[in-house]
């Protein structure tokens, strides 16, 4: 049984159909990436998984349990955390306060302390700036904080929406190296990313979305070598 499975999912914004019957799965321990142009439906897919959008048709299951009947905060309790596009940090709170809020569903003090140390180990800069107001961090540091805050919920499945957006190349590499580390530590990851080359370099498998439909699904290696993917998403001639 897949950890996460979407079957024939149709999601709408008003009368506009954003997802037109997509089906995909993520197995435990995988990094799976969704690639596609702006407006393809990548963020809508994540919003549907987390309950921010309710599909009009189809199912979203986590280890066989239907998620569509739950509210977004209940889905976090089930073990799903999302790092939204644009980071969504609490700009007026400190780094430490943002991380504390990530653990709001938990009451295991020792476990929270362990996970805080884990976040500081993954992102030493956050430890250095733990008393700094989050809104004064650089873009890269804010992305680290957004990922760290999501990890404080101790998710089994981490959804990442455009983690490289607006970052300098050296920081993009750091963020992607950290995503690999998080995965190796046991967290399953579904990654939405405009930088298809970076995404496919760390993922096990991938799906290509186009105007709300999946047009390709394959191993990351095969997608990297696919002529259409190379021309359309990897900038190769």
mmCIF file of C-alpha atoms in Angstrom:
data_model
loop_
_atom_site.group_PDB
_atom_site.id
_atom_site.type_symbol
_atom_site.label_atom_id
_atom_site.label_comp_id
_atom_site.label_asym_id
_atom_site.label_seq_id
_atom_site.Cartn_x
_atom_site.Cartn_y
_atom_site.Cartn_z
ATOM 1 C CA UNK A 1 0.000 0.000 0.000
ATOM 2 C CA UNK A 2 1.300 3.443 -0.931
ATOM 3 C CA UNK A 3 1.776 5.978 1.850
ATOM 4 C CA UNK A 4 -0.051 8.630 -0.184
ATOM 5 C CA UNK A 5 -2.374 7.978 -3.100
ATOM 6 C CA UNK A 6 -4.526 10.257 -5.234
ATOM 7 C CA UNK A 7 -7.068 8.573 -7.508
ATOM 8 C CA UNK A 8 -8.951 10.432 -10.259
ATOM 9 C CA UNK A 9 -8.849 13.731 -8.354
ATOM 10 C CA UNK A 10 -10.785 16.689 -9.779
ATOM 11 C CA UNK A 11 -10.286 20.007 -7.947
ATOM 12 C CA UNK A 12 -11.826 23.354 -8.808
ATOM 13 C CA UNK A 13 -11.440 27.071 -8.132
ATOM 14 C CA UNK A 14 -15.044 28.198 -8.550
ATOM 15 C CA UNK A 15 -16.053 26.887 -11.976
ATOM 16 C CA UNK A 16 -12.464 26.477 -13.188
ATOM 17 C CA UNK A 17 -11.253 22.880 -13.130
ATOM 18 C CA UNK A 18 -7.628 23.003 -11.926
ATOM 19 C CA UNK A 19 -7.038 19.232 -11.573
ATOM 20 C CA UNK A 20 -8.637 17.065 -14.248
ATOM 21 C CA UNK A 21 -8.609 13.575 -12.820
ATOM 22 C CA UNK A 22 -5.032 13.135 -11.635
ATOM 23 C CA UNK A 23 -3.787 9.912 -10.081
ATOM 24 C CA UNK A 24 -0.423 9.521 -8.359
ATOM 25 C CA UNK A 25 1.188 7.748 -5.445
ATOM 26 C CA UNK A 26 4.107 8.197 -3.063
ATOM 27 C CA UNK A 27 5.628 5.180 -1.314
ATOM 28 C CA UNK A 28 7.107 5.385 2.167
ATOM 29 C CA UNK A 29 10.723 6.577 2.081
ATOM 30 C CA UNK A 30 10.551 8.123 -1.383
ATOM 31 C CA UNK A 31 11.220 11.591 -2.715
ATOM 32 C CA UNK A 32 8.685 12.142 -5.492
ATOM 33 C CA UNK A 33 8.614 15.353 -7.498
ATOM 34 C CA UNK A 34 5.898 17.135 -9.459
ATOM 35 C CA UNK A 35 7.200 19.284 -12.288
ATOM 36 C CA UNK A 36 5.384 21.501 -14.743
ATOM 37 C CA UNK A 37 4.925 25.086 -15.873
ATOM 38 C CA UNK A 38 3.189 27.766 -13.822
ATOM 39 C CA UNK A 39 -0.530 27.051 -13.728
ATOM 40 C CA UNK A 40 -0.070 23.324 -14.352
ATOM 41 C CA UNK A 41 -1.758 22.396 -11.054
ATOM 42 C CA UNK A 42 1.239 21.568 -8.858
ATOM 43 C CA UNK A 43 0.308 23.798 -5.898
ATOM 44 C CA UNK A 44 -3.357 22.841 -6.288
ATOM 45 C CA UNK A 45 -2.324 19.198 -5.863
ATOM 46 C CA UNK A 46 -0.609 19.984 -2.551
ATOM 47 C CA UNK A 47 -3.529 22.134 -1.394
ATOM 48 C CA UNK A 48 -5.886 19.253 -2.174
ATOM 49 C CA UNK A 49 -3.766 16.782 -0.194
ATOM 50 C CA UNK A 50 -3.693 19.091 2.848
ATOM 51 C CA UNK A 51 -7.440 19.745 2.784
ATOM 52 C CA UNK A 52 -7.222 23.420 1.819
ATOM 53 C CA UNK A 53 -9.180 22.472 -1.309
ATOM 54 C CA UNK A 54 -11.787 19.715 -1.268
ATOM 55 C CA UNK A 55 -11.884 17.683 -4.490
ATOM 56 C CA UNK A 56 -15.247 17.404 -6.166
ATOM 57 C CA UNK A 57 -14.392 13.919 -7.344
ATOM 58 C CA UNK A 58 -11.779 11.299 -6.516
ATOM 59 C CA UNK A 59 -9.967 10.208 -3.376
ATOM 60 C CA UNK A 60 -6.867 11.216 -1.421
ATOM 61 C CA UNK A 61 -5.659 8.535 0.971
ATOM 62 C CA UNK A 62 -2.846 8.322 3.510
ATOM 63 C CA UNK A 63 -1.987 4.684 4.219
ATOM 64 C CA UNK A 64 -5.472 3.757 3.041
ATOM 65 C CA UNK A 65 -7.333 6.353 5.123
ATOM 66 C CA UNK A 66 -9.448 8.887 3.235
ATOM 67 C CA UNK A 67 -8.095 12.383 3.950
ATOM 68 C CA UNK A 68 -10.860 14.294 2.167
ATOM 69 C CA UNK A 69 -13.170 14.058 5.176
ATOM 70 C CA UNK A 70 -10.683 15.833 7.460
ATOM 71 C CA UNK A 71 -9.975 19.521 8.037
ATOM 72 C CA UNK A 72 -6.475 20.885 7.318
ATOM 73 C CA UNK A 73 -5.356 20.912 10.966
ATOM 74 C CA UNK A 74 -6.607 17.331 11.400
ATOM 75 C CA UNK A 75 -4.488 16.259 8.412
ATOM 76 C CA UNK A 76 -1.431 17.691 10.209
ATOM 77 C CA UNK A 77 -2.324 15.407 13.133
ATOM 78 C CA UNK A 78 -2.321 12.501 10.667
ATOM 79 C CA UNK A 79 1.348 13.185 9.901
ATOM 80 C CA UNK A 80 1.295 15.506 6.859
ATOM 81 C CA UNK A 81 3.089 18.880 6.946
ATOM 82 C CA UNK A 82 3.438 21.402 4.140
ATOM 83 C CA UNK A 83 6.036 24.104 3.494
ATOM 84 C CA UNK A 84 4.006 26.554 1.400
ATOM 85 C CA UNK A 85 5.182 28.529 -1.600
ATOM 86 C CA UNK A 86 6.425 31.895 -0.304
ATOM 87 C CA UNK A 87 7.426 30.282 3.045
ATOM 88 C CA UNK A 88 4.548 31.688 5.154
ATOM 89 C CA UNK A 89 6.623 32.340 8.262
ATOM 90 C CA UNK A 90 5.377 34.531 11.119
ATOM 91 C CA UNK A 91 7.477 37.606 10.360
ATOM 92 C CA UNK A 92 7.005 39.365 13.723
ATOM 93 C CA UNK A 93 7.902 36.356 15.820
ATOM 94 C CA UNK A 94 11.426 35.145 16.533
ATOM 95 C CA UNK A 95 12.970 32.084 14.905
ATOM 96 C CA UNK A 96 12.500 30.106 18.133
ATOM 97 C CA UNK A 97 8.837 31.160 18.416
ATOM 98 C CA UNK A 98 8.169 30.095 14.809
ATOM 99 C CA UNK A 99 9.677 26.685 15.539
ATOM 100 C CA UNK A 100 7.635 26.369 18.734
ATOM 101 C CA UNK A 101 4.480 26.980 16.703
ATOM 102 C CA UNK A 102 5.456 24.138 14.395
ATOM 103 C CA UNK A 103 5.066 21.772 17.356
ATOM 104 C CA UNK A 104 1.644 23.109 18.394
ATOM 105 C CA UNK A 105 -0.046 19.711 17.905
ATOM 106 C CA UNK A 106 2.377 17.987 20.284
ATOM 107 C CA UNK A 107 2.784 17.759 24.048
ATOM 108 C CA UNK A 108 5.790 15.412 24.294
ATOM 109 C CA UNK A 109 8.333 17.844 25.709
ATOM 110 C CA UNK A 110 11.340 15.563 25.338
ATOM 111 C CA UNK A 111 10.457 14.726 21.762
ATOM 112 C CA UNK A 112 9.970 18.401 20.908
ATOM 113 C CA UNK A 113 13.358 19.192 22.419
ATOM 114 C CA UNK A 114 14.970 16.405 20.348
ATOM 115 C CA UNK A 115 13.356 17.686 17.150
ATOM 116 C CA UNK A 116 14.427 21.260 17.886
ATOM 117 C CA UNK A 117 18.018 20.047 18.156
ATOM 118 C CA UNK A 118 17.566 18.125 14.914
ATOM 119 C CA UNK A 119 16.370 21.299 13.147
ATOM 120 C CA UNK A 120 19.320 23.269 14.531
ATOM 121 C CA UNK A 121 21.640 20.482 13.366
ATOM 122 C CA UNK A 122 20.164 20.604 9.860
ATOM 123 C CA UNK A 123 20.224 24.411 9.811
ATOM 124 C CA UNK A 124 22.985 25.783 12.084
ATOM 125 C CA UNK A 125 22.133 29.320 10.957
ATOM 126 C CA UNK A 126 18.739 29.050 12.638
ATOM 127 C CA UNK A 127 20.441 28.218 15.935
ATOM 128 C CA UNK A 128 22.684 31.279 15.561
ATOM 129 C CA UNK A 129 19.614 33.438 14.872
ATOM 130 C CA UNK A 130 17.108 31.773 17.186
ATOM 131 C CA UNK A 131 16.320 35.039 19.004
ATOM 132 C CA UNK A 132 16.155 37.106 15.811
ATOM 133 C CA UNK A 133 12.804 38.341 14.444
ATOM 134 C CA UNK A 134 11.969 36.089 11.499
ATOM 135 C CA UNK A 135 11.020 38.927 9.159
ATOM 136 C CA UNK A 136 14.611 40.226 9.277
ATOM 137 C CA UNK A 137 16.114 36.944 8.009
ATOM 138 C CA UNK A 138 17.402 36.576 4.462
ATOM 139 C CA UNK A 139 15.282 34.679 1.921
ATOM 140 C CA UNK A 140 17.392 31.555 2.310
ATOM 141 C CA UNK A 141 17.175 31.671 6.100
ATOM 142 C CA UNK A 142 13.404 32.124 5.898
ATOM 143 C CA UNK A 143 13.178 29.015 3.701
ATOM 144 C CA UNK A 144 15.244 27.090 6.258
ATOM 145 C CA UNK A 145 12.875 28.305 8.966
ATOM 146 C CA UNK A 146 9.781 27.281 6.992
ATOM 147 C CA UNK A 147 11.182 23.764 6.526
ATOM 148 C CA UNK A 148 12.306 23.598 10.159
ATOM 149 C CA UNK A 149 8.881 24.674 11.399
ATOM 150 C CA UNK A 150 7.195 21.948 9.325
ATOM 151 C CA UNK A 151 9.599 19.343 10.730
ATOM 152 C CA UNK A 152 8.658 20.327 14.295
ATOM 153 C CA UNK A 153 5.308 18.585 13.743
ATOM 154 C CA UNK A 154 7.352 15.389 13.172
ATOM 155 C CA UNK A 155 5.600 14.593 9.871
ATOM 156 C CA UNK A 156 5.751 11.241 8.159
ATOM 157 C CA UNK A 157 5.034 13.004 4.863
ATOM 158 C CA UNK A 158 6.536 16.416 4.062
ATOM 159 C CA UNK A 159 5.106 18.469 1.192
ATOM 160 C CA UNK A 160 7.445 21.122 -0.228
ATOM 161 C CA UNK A 161 6.119 23.828 -2.556
ATOM 162 C CA UNK A 162 8.847 25.593 -4.592
ATOM 163 C CA UNK A 163 11.604 25.540 -1.920
ATOM 164 C CA UNK A 164 14.174 27.082 -4.303
ATOM 165 C CA UNK A 165 12.058 30.065 -5.322
ATOM 166 C CA UNK A 166 13.989 33.347 -5.185
ATOM 167 C CA UNK A 167 17.159 31.817 -3.757
ATOM 168 C CA UNK A 168 20.742 32.263 -4.936
ATOM 169 C CA UNK A 169 22.224 29.130 -6.585
ATOM 170 C CA UNK A 170 24.517 28.359 -3.637
ATOM 171 C CA UNK A 171 21.519 28.392 -1.269
ATOM 172 C CA UNK A 172 19.460 26.272 -3.657
ATOM 173 C CA UNK A 173 22.138 23.572 -3.421
ATOM 174 C CA UNK A 174 22.152 23.813 0.373
ATOM 175 C CA UNK A 175 18.359 23.496 0.585
ATOM 176 C CA UNK A 176 18.306 20.491 -1.765
ATOM 177 C CA UNK A 177 21.148 18.776 0.107
ATOM 178 C CA UNK A 178 19.126 19.242 3.291
ATOM 179 C CA UNK A 179 15.990 17.798 1.668
ATOM 180 C CA UNK A 180 18.020 14.663 0.871
ATOM 181 C CA UNK A 181 19.228 14.523 4.512
ATOM 182 C CA UNK A 182 15.657 14.848 5.807
ATOM 183 C CA UNK A 183 14.596 11.995 3.534
ATOM 184 C CA UNK A 184 17.500 9.811 4.681
ATOM 185 C CA UNK A 185 16.395 10.407 8.278
ATOM 186 C CA UNK A 186 13.077 8.752 7.457
ATOM 187 C CA UNK A 187 10.693 11.434 6.173
ATOM 188 C CA UNK A 188 8.835 10.776 2.915
ATOM 189 C CA UNK A 189 8.768 13.821 0.621
ATOM 190 C CA UNK A 190 6.534 15.127 -2.151
ATOM 191 C CA UNK A 191 8.343 18.005 -3.845
ATOM 192 C CA UNK A 192 6.848 20.643 -6.143
ATOM 193 C CA UNK A 193 9.615 22.519 -7.888
ATOM 194 C CA UNK A 194 10.044 24.897 -10.841
ATOM 195 C CA UNK A 195 13.747 23.990 -11.012
ATOM 196 C CA UNK A 196 13.099 20.651 -12.684
ATOM 197 C CA UNK A 197 16.775 19.761 -13.085
ATOM 198 C CA UNK A 198 17.455 20.090 -9.334
ATOM 199 C CA UNK A 199 14.238 18.281 -8.434
ATOM 200 C CA UNK A 200 14.974 15.338 -10.718
ATOM 201 C CA UNK A 201 18.555 15.150 -9.431
ATOM 202 C CA UNK A 202 17.360 14.226 -5.909
ATOM 203 C CA UNK A 203 14.005 12.506 -6.537
ATOM 204 C CA UNK A 204 13.379 8.794 -6.945
ATOM 205 C CA UNK A 205 10.381 9.286 -9.246
ATOM 206 C CA UNK A 206 8.523 12.140 -10.859
ATOM 207 C CA UNK A 207 5.285 13.235 -12.493
ATOM 208 C CA UNK A 208 4.934 15.878 -15.195
ATOM 209 C CA UNK A 209 1.787 17.995 -14.897
ATOM 210 C CA UNK A 210 0.327 20.007 -17.754
ATOM 211 C CA UNK A 211 -2.878 22.064 -17.372
ATOM 212 C CA UNK A 212 -4.220 19.875 -14.593
ATOM 213 C CA UNK A 213 -3.341 16.508 -16.093
ATOM 214 C CA UNK A 214 -0.419 14.113 -15.614
ATOM 215 C CA UNK A 215 1.236 13.649 -18.992
ATOM 216 C CA UNK A 216 4.290 11.657 -17.872
ATOM 217 C CA UNK A 217 5.208 9.478 -14.892
ATOM 218 C CA UNK A 218 8.541 7.702 -14.604
ATOM 219 C CA UNK A 219 11.737 7.298 -12.615
ATOM 220 C CA UNK A 220 13.629 10.552 -12.124
ATOM 221 C CA UNK A 221 16.480 9.229 -14.241
ATOM 222 C CA UNK A 222 14.191 8.380 -17.157
ATOM 223 C CA UNK A 223 12.492 11.778 -16.941
ATOM 224 C CA UNK A 224 15.892 13.507 -17.022
ATOM 225 C CA UNK A 225 16.667 11.610 -20.222
ATOM 226 C CA UNK A 226 13.251 12.169 -21.798
ATOM 227 C CA UNK A 227 13.487 14.383 -24.879
ATOM 228 C CA UNK A 228 10.235 16.243 -24.217
ATOM 229 C CA UNK A 229 11.205 16.915 -20.590
ATOM 230 C CA UNK A 230 14.664 18.097 -21.645
ATOM 231 C CA UNK A 231 13.276 20.548 -24.190
ATOM 232 C CA UNK A 232 10.314 21.815 -22.183
ATOM 233 C CA UNK A 233 11.528 21.826 -18.580
ATOM 234 C CA UNK A 234 15.294 21.413 -18.530
ATOM 235 C CA UNK A 235 16.143 24.058 -21.123
ATOM 236 C CA UNK A 236 18.057 21.627 -23.342
ATOM 237 C CA UNK A 237 17.928 21.760 -27.136
#
